[in-house]
Coordinates of C-alpha atoms and ligand atoms in Angstrom, one line a residue:
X1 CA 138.1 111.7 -141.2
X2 CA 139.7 108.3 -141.6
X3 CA 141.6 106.8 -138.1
X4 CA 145.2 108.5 -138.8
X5 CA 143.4 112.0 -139.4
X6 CA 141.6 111.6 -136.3
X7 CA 144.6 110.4 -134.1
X8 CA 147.0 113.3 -135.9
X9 CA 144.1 115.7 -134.7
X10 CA 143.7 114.3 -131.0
X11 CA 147.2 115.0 -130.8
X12 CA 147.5 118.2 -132.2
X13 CA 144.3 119.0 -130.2
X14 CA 146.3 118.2 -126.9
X15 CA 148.9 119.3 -127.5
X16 CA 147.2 122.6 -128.1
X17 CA 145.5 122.5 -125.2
X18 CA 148.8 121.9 -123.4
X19 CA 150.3 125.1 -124.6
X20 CA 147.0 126.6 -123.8
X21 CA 147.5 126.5 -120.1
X22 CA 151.2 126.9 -120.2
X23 CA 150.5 130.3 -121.5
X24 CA 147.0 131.4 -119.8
X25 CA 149.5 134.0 -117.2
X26 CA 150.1 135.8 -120.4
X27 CA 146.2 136.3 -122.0
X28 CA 143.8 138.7 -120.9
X29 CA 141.3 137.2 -118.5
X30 CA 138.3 139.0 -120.3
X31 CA 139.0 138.9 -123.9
X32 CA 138.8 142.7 -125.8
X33 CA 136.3 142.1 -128.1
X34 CA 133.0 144.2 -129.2
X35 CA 129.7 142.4 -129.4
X36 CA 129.2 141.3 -133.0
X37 CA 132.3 140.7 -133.7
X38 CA 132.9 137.6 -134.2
X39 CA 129.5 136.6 -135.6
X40 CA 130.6 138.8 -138.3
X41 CA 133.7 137.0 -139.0
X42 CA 131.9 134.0 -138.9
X43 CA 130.6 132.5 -142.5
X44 CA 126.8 132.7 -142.6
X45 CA 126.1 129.7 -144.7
X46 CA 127.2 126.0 -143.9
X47 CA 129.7 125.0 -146.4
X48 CA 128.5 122.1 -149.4
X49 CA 132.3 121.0 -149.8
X50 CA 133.9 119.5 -146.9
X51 CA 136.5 121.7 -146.2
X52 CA 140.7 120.4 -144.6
X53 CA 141.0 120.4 -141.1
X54 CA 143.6 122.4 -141.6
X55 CA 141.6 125.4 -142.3
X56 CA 139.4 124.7 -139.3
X57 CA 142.2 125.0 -136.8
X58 CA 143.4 127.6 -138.3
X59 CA 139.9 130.0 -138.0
X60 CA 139.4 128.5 -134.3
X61 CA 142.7 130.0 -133.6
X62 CA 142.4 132.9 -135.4
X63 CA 138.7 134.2 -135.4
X64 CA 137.4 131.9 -132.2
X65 CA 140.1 131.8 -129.3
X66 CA 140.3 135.6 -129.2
X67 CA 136.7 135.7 -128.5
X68 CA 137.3 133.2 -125.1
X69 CA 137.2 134.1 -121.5
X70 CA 139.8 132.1 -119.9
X71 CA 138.3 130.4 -116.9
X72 CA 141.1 128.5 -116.3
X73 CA 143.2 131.6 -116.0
X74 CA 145.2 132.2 -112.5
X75 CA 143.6 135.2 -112.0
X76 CA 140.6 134.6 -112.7
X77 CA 138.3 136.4 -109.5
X78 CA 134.7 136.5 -111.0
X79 CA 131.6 135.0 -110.3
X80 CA 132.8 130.8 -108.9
X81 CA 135.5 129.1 -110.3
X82 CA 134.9 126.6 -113.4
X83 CA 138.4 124.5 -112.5
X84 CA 138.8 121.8 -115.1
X85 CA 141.9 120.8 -113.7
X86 CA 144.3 118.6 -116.2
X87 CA 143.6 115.0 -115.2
X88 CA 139.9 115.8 -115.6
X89 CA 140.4 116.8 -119.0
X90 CA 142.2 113.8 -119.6
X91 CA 139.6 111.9 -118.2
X92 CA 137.1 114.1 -120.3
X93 CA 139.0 113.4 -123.9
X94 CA 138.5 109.7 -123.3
X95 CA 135.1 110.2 -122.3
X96 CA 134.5 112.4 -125.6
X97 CA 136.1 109.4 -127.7
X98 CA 133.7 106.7 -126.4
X99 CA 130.6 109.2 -126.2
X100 CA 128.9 106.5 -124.4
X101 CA 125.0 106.9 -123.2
X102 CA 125.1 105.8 -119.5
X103 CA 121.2 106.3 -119.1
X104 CA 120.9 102.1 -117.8
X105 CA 122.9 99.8 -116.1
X106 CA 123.4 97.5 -119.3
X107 CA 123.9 101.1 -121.4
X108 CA 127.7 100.8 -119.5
X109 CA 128.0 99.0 -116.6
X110 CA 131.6 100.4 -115.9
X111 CA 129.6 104.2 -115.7
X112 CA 127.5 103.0 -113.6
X113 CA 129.3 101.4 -110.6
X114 CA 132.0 103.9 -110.8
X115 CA 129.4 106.6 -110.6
X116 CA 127.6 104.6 -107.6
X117 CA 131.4 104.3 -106.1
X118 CA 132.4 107.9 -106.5
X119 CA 129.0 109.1 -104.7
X120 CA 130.5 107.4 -101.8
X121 CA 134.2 108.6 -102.1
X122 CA 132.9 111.8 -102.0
X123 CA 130.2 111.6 -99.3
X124 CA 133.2 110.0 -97.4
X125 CA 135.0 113.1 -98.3
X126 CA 133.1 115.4 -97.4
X127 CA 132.4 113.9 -93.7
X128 CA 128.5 112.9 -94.4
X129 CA 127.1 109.8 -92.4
X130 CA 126.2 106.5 -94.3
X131 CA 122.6 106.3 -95.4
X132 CA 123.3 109.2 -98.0
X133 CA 123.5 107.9 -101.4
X134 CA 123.1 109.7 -104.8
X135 CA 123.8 110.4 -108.6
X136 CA 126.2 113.0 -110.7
X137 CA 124.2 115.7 -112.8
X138 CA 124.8 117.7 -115.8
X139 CA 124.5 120.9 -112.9
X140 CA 123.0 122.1 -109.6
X141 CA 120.0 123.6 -111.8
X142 CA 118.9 120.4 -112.9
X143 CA 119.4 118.9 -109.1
X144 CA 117.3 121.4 -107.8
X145 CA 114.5 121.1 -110.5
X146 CA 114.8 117.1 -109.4
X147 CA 115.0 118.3 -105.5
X148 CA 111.5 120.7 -106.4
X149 CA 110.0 118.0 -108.2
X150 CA 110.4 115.6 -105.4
X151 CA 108.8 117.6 -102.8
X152 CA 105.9 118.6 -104.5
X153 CA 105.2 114.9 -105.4
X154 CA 105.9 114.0 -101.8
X155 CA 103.7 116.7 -100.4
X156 CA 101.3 115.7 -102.9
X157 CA 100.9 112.1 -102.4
X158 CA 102.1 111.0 -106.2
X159 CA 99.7 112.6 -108.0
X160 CA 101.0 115.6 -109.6
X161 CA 102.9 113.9 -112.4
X162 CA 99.5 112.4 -113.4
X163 CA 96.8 114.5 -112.4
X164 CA 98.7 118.0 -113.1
X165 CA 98.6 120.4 -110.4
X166 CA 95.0 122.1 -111.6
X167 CA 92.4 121.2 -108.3
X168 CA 95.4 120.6 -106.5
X169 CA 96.0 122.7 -102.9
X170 CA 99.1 125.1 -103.4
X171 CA 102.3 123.5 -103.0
X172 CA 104.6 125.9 -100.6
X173 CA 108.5 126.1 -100.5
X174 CA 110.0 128.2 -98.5
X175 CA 113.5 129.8 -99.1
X176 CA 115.4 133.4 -98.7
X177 CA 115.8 135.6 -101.3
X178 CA 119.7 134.9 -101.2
X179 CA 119.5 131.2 -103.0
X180 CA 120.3 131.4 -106.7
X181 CA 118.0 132.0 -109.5
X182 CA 118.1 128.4 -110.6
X183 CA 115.6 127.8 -107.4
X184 CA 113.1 130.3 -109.1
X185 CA 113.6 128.7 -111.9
X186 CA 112.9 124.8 -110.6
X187 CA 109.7 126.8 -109.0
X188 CA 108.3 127.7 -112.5
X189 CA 109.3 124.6 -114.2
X190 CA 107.7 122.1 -111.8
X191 CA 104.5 124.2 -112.1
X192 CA 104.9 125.9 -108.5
X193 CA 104.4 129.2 -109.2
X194 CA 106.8 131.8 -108.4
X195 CA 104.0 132.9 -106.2
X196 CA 104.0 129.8 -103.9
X197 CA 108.0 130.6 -103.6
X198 CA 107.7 131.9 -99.8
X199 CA 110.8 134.0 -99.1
X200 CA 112.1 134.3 -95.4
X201 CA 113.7 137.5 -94.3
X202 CA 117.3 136.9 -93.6
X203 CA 118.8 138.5 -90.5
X204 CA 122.8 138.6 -89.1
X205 CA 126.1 138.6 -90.8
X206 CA 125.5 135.4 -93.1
X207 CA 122.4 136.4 -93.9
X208 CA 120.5 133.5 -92.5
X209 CA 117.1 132.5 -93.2
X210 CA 115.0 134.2 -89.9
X211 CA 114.2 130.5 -88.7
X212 CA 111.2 131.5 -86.5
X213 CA 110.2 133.5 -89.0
X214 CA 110.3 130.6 -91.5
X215 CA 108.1 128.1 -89.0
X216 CA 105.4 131.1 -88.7
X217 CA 105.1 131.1 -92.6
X218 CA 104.7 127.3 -92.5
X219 CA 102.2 127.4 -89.4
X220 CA 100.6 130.4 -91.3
X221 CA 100.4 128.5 -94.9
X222 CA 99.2 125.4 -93.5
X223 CA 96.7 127.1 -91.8
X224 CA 95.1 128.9 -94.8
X225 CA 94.7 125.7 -96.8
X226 CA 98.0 125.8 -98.4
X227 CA 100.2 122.6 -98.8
X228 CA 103.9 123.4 -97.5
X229 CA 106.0 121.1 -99.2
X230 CA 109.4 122.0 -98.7
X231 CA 112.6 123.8 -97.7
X232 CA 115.0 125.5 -99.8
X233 CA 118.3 126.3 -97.8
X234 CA 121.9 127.5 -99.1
X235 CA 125.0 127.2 -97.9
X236 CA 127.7 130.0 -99.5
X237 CA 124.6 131.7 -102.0
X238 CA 126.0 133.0 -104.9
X239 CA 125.5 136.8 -104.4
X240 CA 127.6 136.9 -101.4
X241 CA 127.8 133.7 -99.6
X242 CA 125.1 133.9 -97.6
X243 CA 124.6 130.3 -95.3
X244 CA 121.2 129.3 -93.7
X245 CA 121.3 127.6 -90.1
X246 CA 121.2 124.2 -91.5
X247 CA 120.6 122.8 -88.6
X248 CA 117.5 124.4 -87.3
X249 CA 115.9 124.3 -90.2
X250 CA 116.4 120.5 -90.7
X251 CA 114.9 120.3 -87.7
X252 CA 112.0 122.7 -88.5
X253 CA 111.9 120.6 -91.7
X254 CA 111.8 117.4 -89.6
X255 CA 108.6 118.4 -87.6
X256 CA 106.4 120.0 -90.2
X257 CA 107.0 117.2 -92.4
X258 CA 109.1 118.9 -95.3
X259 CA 112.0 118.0 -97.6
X260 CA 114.7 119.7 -97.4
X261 CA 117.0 120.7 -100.3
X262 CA 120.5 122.1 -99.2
X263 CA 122.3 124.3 -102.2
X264 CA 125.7 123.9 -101.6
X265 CA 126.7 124.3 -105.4
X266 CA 129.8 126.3 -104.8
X267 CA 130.5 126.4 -100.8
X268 CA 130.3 122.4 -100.8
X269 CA 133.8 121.4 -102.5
X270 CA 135.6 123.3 -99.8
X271 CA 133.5 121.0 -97.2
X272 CA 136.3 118.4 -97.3
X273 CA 138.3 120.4 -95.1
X274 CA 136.9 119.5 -91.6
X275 CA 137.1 123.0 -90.5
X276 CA 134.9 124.5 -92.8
X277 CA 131.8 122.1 -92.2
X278 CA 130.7 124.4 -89.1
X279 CA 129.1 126.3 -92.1
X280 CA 127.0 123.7 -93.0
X281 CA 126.7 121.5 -89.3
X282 CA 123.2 119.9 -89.3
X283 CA 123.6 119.1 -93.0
X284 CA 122.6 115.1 -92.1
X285 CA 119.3 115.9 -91.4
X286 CA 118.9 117.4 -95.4
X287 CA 116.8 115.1 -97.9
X288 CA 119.2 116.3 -100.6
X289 CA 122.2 118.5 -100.6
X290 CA 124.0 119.8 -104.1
X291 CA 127.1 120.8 -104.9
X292 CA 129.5 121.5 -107.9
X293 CA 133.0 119.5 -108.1
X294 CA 132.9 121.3 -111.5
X295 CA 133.0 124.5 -109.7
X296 CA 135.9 124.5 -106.8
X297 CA 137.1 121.0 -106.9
X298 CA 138.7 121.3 -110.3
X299 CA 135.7 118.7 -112.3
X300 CA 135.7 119.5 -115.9
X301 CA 132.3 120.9 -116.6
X302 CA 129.5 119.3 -116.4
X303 CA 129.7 117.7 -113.3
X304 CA 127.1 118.2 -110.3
X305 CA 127.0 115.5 -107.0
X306 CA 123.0 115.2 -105.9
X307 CA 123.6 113.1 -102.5
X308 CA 119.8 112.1 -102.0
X309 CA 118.4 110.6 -98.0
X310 CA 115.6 108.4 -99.4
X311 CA 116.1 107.4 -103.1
X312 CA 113.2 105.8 -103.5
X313 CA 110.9 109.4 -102.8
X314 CA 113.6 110.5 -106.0
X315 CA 113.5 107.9 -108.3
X316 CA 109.2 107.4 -107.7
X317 CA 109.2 110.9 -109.3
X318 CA 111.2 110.6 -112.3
X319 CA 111.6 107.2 -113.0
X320 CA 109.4 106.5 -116.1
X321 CA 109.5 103.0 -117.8
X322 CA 108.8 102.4 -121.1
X323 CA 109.0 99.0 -122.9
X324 CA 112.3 100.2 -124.4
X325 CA 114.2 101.1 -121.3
X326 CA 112.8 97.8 -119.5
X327 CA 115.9 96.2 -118.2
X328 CA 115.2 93.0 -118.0
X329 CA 116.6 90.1 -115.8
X330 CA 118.4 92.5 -113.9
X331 CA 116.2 93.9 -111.5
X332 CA 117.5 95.8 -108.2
X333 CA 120.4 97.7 -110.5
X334 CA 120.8 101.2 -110.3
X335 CA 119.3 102.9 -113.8
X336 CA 120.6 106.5 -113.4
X337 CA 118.3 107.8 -116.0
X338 CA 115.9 107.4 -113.5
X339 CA 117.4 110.1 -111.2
X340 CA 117.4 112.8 -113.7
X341 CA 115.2 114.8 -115.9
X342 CA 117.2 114.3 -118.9
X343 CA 116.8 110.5 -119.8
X344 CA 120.7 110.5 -122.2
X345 CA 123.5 111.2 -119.6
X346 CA 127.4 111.5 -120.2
X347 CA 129.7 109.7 -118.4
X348 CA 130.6 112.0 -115.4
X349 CA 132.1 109.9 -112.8
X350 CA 135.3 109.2 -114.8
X351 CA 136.9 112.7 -114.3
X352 CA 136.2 112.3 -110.7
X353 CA 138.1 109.1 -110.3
X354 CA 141.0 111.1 -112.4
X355 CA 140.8 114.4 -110.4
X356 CA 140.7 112.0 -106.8
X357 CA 143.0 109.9 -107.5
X358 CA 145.9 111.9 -109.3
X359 CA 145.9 114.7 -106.5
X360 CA 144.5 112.9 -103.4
X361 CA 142.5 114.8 -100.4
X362 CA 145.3 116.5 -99.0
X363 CA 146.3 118.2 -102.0
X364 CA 142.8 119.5 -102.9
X365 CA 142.0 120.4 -99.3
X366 CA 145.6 122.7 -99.7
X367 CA 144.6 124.4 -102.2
X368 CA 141.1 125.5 -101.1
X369 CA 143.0 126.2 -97.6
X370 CA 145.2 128.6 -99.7
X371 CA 142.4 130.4 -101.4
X372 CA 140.9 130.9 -98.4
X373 CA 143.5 132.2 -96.7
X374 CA 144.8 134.8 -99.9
X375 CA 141.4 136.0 -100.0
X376 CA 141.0 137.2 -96.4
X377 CA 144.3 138.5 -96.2
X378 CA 143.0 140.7 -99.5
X379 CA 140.3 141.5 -98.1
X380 CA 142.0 142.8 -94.6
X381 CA 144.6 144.4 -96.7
X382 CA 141.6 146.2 -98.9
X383 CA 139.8 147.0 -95.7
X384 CA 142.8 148.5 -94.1
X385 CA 143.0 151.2 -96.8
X386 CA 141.7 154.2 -96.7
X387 CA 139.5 154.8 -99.7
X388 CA 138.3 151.0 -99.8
X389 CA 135.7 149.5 -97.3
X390 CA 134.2 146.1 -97.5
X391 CA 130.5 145.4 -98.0
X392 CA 130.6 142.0 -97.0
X393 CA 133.3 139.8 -94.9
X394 CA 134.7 136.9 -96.4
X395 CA 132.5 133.8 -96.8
X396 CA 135.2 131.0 -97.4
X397 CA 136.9 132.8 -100.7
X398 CA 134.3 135.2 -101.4
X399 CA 133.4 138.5 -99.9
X400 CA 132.8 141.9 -101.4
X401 CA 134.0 145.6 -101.4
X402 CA 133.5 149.6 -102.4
X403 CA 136.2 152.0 -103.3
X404 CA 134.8 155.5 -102.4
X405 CA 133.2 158.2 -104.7
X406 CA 135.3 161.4 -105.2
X407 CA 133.1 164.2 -103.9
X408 CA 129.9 164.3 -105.5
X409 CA 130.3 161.2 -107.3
X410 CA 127.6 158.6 -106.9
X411 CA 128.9 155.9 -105.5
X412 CA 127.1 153.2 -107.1
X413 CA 127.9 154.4 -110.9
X414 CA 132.0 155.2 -109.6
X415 CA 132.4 151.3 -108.5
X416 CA 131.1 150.2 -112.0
X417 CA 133.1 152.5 -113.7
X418 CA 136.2 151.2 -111.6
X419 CA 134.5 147.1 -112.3
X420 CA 134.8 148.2 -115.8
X421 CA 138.2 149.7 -116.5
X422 CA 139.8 146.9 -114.1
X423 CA 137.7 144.2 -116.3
X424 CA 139.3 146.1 -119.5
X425 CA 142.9 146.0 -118.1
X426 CA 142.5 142.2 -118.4
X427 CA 145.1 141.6 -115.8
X428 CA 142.2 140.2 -113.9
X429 CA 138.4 139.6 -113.5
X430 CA 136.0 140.4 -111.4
X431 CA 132.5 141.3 -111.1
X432 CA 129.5 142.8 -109.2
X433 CA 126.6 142.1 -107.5
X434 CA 124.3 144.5 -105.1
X435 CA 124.0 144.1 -101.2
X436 CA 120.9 145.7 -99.5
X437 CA 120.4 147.4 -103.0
X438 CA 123.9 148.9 -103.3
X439 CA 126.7 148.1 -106.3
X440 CA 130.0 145.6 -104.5
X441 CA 132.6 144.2 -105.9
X442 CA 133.2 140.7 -105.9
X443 CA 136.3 138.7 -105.2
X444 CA 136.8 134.7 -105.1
X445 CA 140.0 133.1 -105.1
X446 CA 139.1 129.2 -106.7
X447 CA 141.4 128.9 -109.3
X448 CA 143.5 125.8 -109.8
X449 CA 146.4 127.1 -110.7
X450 CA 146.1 130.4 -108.8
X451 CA 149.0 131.4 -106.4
X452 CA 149.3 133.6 -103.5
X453 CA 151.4 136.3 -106.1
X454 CA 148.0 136.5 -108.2
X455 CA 145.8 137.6 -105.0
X456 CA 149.0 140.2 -104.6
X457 CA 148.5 141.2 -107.9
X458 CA 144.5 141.5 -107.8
X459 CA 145.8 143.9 -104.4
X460 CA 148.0 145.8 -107.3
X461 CA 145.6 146.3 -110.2
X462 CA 142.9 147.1 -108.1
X463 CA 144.7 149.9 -105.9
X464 CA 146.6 151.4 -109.2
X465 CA 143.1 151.7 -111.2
X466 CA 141.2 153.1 -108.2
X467 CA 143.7 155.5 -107.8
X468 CA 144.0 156.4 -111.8
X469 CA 140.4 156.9 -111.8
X470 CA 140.8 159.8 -109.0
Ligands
PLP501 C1 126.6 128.1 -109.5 C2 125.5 128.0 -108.6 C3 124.3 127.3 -109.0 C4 124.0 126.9 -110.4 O1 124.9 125.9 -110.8 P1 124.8 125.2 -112.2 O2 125.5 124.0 -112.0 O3 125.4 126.2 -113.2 O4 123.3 125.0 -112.5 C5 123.3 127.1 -108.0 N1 123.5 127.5 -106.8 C6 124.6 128.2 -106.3 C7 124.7 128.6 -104.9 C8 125.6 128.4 -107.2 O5 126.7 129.0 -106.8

């Protein structure tokens, strides 16, 4: 592709992506496609010839787009929103031109002091003290593996990346079973164990880690010749919200000696509203606390912020130096590679500065505001009917609801037959979890582009199915 191709394509491209969201109201949310599908219309061998550009488009359009779930879509409900809100995508095609490896300082200097700068705008913005400092990651998965990794290294006085963990006492963490599955999954990774995962009985309406119930299992653990390392808590968990006590456990933390990891992947964005960071008070005392502009803030994907209390613990774990990565003459610069597991890294701070800048605080703290309030007045319009109750209240955006069974009917199996034919109507998405081993319904309002008439219409479709259903 010679340089006019490629600049006829970038145009075409967004301009085609323009159109895109122009016309998302009108799509399906879910597309209506069977599994197989589209593998099958897919060529099985890679072509020898190169084949026009032309054709290409026209086969994304035709055999790949009707295969897409529209995230972007206003009425989108499902699982947490994946906003990629236009100026980050503009942000994200210039990123995508340069494809620039900002791994070291000297690998682009301009990635990382922006990146070092937009840490701080947003610890600003979310109302954390100084002292907090931090790096962007691909996700929260891969800031929680880092989080896991540090407190096993701490607990075990630098030796695990060397020595392995065979000989070595048990490393503990402790968490509830409400934190998402990427904290099992930092658990096996880091050579844990699931088994020396300790998991705290919740107890009250935001299912809370039981906090003397958590200090017993340390007290117990250390006792028996274990090696409590750390604390795992979450702040809006992914099932249905659920938001430890941040600040008794920090303090619990503080006096056994443990890091404390705070998950605040999805909850966190809507922390720049000073009237939601009740949820999370305490959240100072954290060693590191996660969360996902490229969920609710409207980040194109990837983009997780790891803010990080002592960065010298972080960067003793994972910083490895070969004679190729030496940076020499510049010593006391930030290498970011040396924050994360993966050693190549995007450039992820430059949609932030976009997304910032072109809407500003207010506006972003509006429109989290809004979702917040559509969804509760949902969820007491839901509540107030009849044949619907609510399993769980709204947590920020999210909470969680039942229709009821006609006579006879099992409940569990009715709900995910009505899941199911509202998912096939495609007017909107949503989608399930269990609570205290029972099938809900989930709703979260996060979309960008969402307005109060969608959550009215998510009222609509879900009523007019429920009721078609009998
Ligand atoms: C989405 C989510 C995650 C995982 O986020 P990734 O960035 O996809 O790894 C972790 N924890 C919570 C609470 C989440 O909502």
């Amino acid at each position: 592709m010679d340089g006019n191709e490629f600049r006829d394509w970038s145009i075409r491209a967004a301009e085609w992506g323009a159109d895109y969201r122009e016309t998302l109201r009108d799509r399906p949310v879910r597309p209506r496609t069977e599994p197989g599908e589209i593998f099958r219309a897919i060529e099985p061998s890679p072509p020898e010839d190169a084949e026009s550009m032309e054709k290409i488009f026209a086969d994304f359009e035709a055999t790949i787009m009707p295969g897409m779930t529209h995230w972007q879509h206003p009425r989108f409900f499902a699982y947490f929103p994946a906003n990629a809100a236009p100026a980050s995508v503009v942000a994200e095609y210039l990123v995508s031109a340069m494809a620039a490896q900002c791994m070291l300082w000297q690998t682009s200097p301009a990635a990382t002091e922006l990146e070092m700068r937009i840490i701080d705008w947003m610890r600003q913005a979310l109302g954390l003290p100084e002292g907090f400092s931090g790096v962007i990651q691909d996700s929260a998965s891969s800031a929680t593996l880092a989080a896991v990794l540090t407190m096993r290294e701490r607990a075990l006085a630098w030796e695990g990346n060397r020595k392995g963990l065979a000989g070595q006492r048990a490393v503990r963490i402790y968490s509830s079973d409400q934190v998402h599955t990427s904290i099992d999954r930092a658990i096996w990774v880091s050579g844990i164990g699931e088994e020396n995962l300790v998991r705290i009985p919740v107890k009250g309406p935001l299912r809370a880690m039981d906090v003397a119930a958590l200090e017993a299992a340390i007290i117990d653990d250390r006792a028996n010749g274990f090696l409590p390392a750390g604390i795992i808590a979450c702040v809006g968990g992914t099932s249905v919200g659920a938001t430890d006590d941040i600040a008794s456990v920090a303090d619990i933390a503080g006096r056994h000696g443990l890091y404390l990891h705070v998950d605040a992947a999805w909850a966190g964005s809507a922390m720049i509203c000073p009237e939601y960071r009740h949820f999370w008070a305490g959240v100072e005392g954290a060693d590191s606390i996660v969360l996902n502009p490229h969920k609710w803030l409207g980040a194109q994907f990837d983009c997780s912020v790891q803010f990080i209390r002592d960065s010298e613990s972080h960067v003793r774990t994972l910083a490895i130096k070969p004679e190729y990565l030496k940076t020499h003459g510049h010593d006391g610069i930030v290498n970011y590679s040396e924050w994360s597991v993966p050693l190549g890294r995007r450039f992820r701070a430059l949609k932030l500065w976009f997304l910032l800048r072109a809407h500003g605080l207010q506006a972003l703290r509006t429109m989290i505001r809004n979702h917040v309030a559509w969804s509760e007045k949902l969820a007491s319009r839901l509540a107030a009917e009849p044949d619907f109750e609510l399993v769980t209240e709204p947590m920020l955006s999210l909470f969680s609801f039942r229709h009821r069974a006609p006579a006879g009917a099992d409940a569990d199996e009715h709900n995910l037959r009505l899941l199911n034919a509202i998912n096939n109507d495609g007017r909107i998405y949503l989608t399930q979890t269990k609570v205290d081993g029972h099938f809900a319904i989930r709703f979260q309002a996060g979309q960008f582009d969402s307005t109060a008439q969608d959550v009215e219409m998510a009222f609509a479709v879900i009523k007019e199915i429920a009721c078609d259903l009998g």
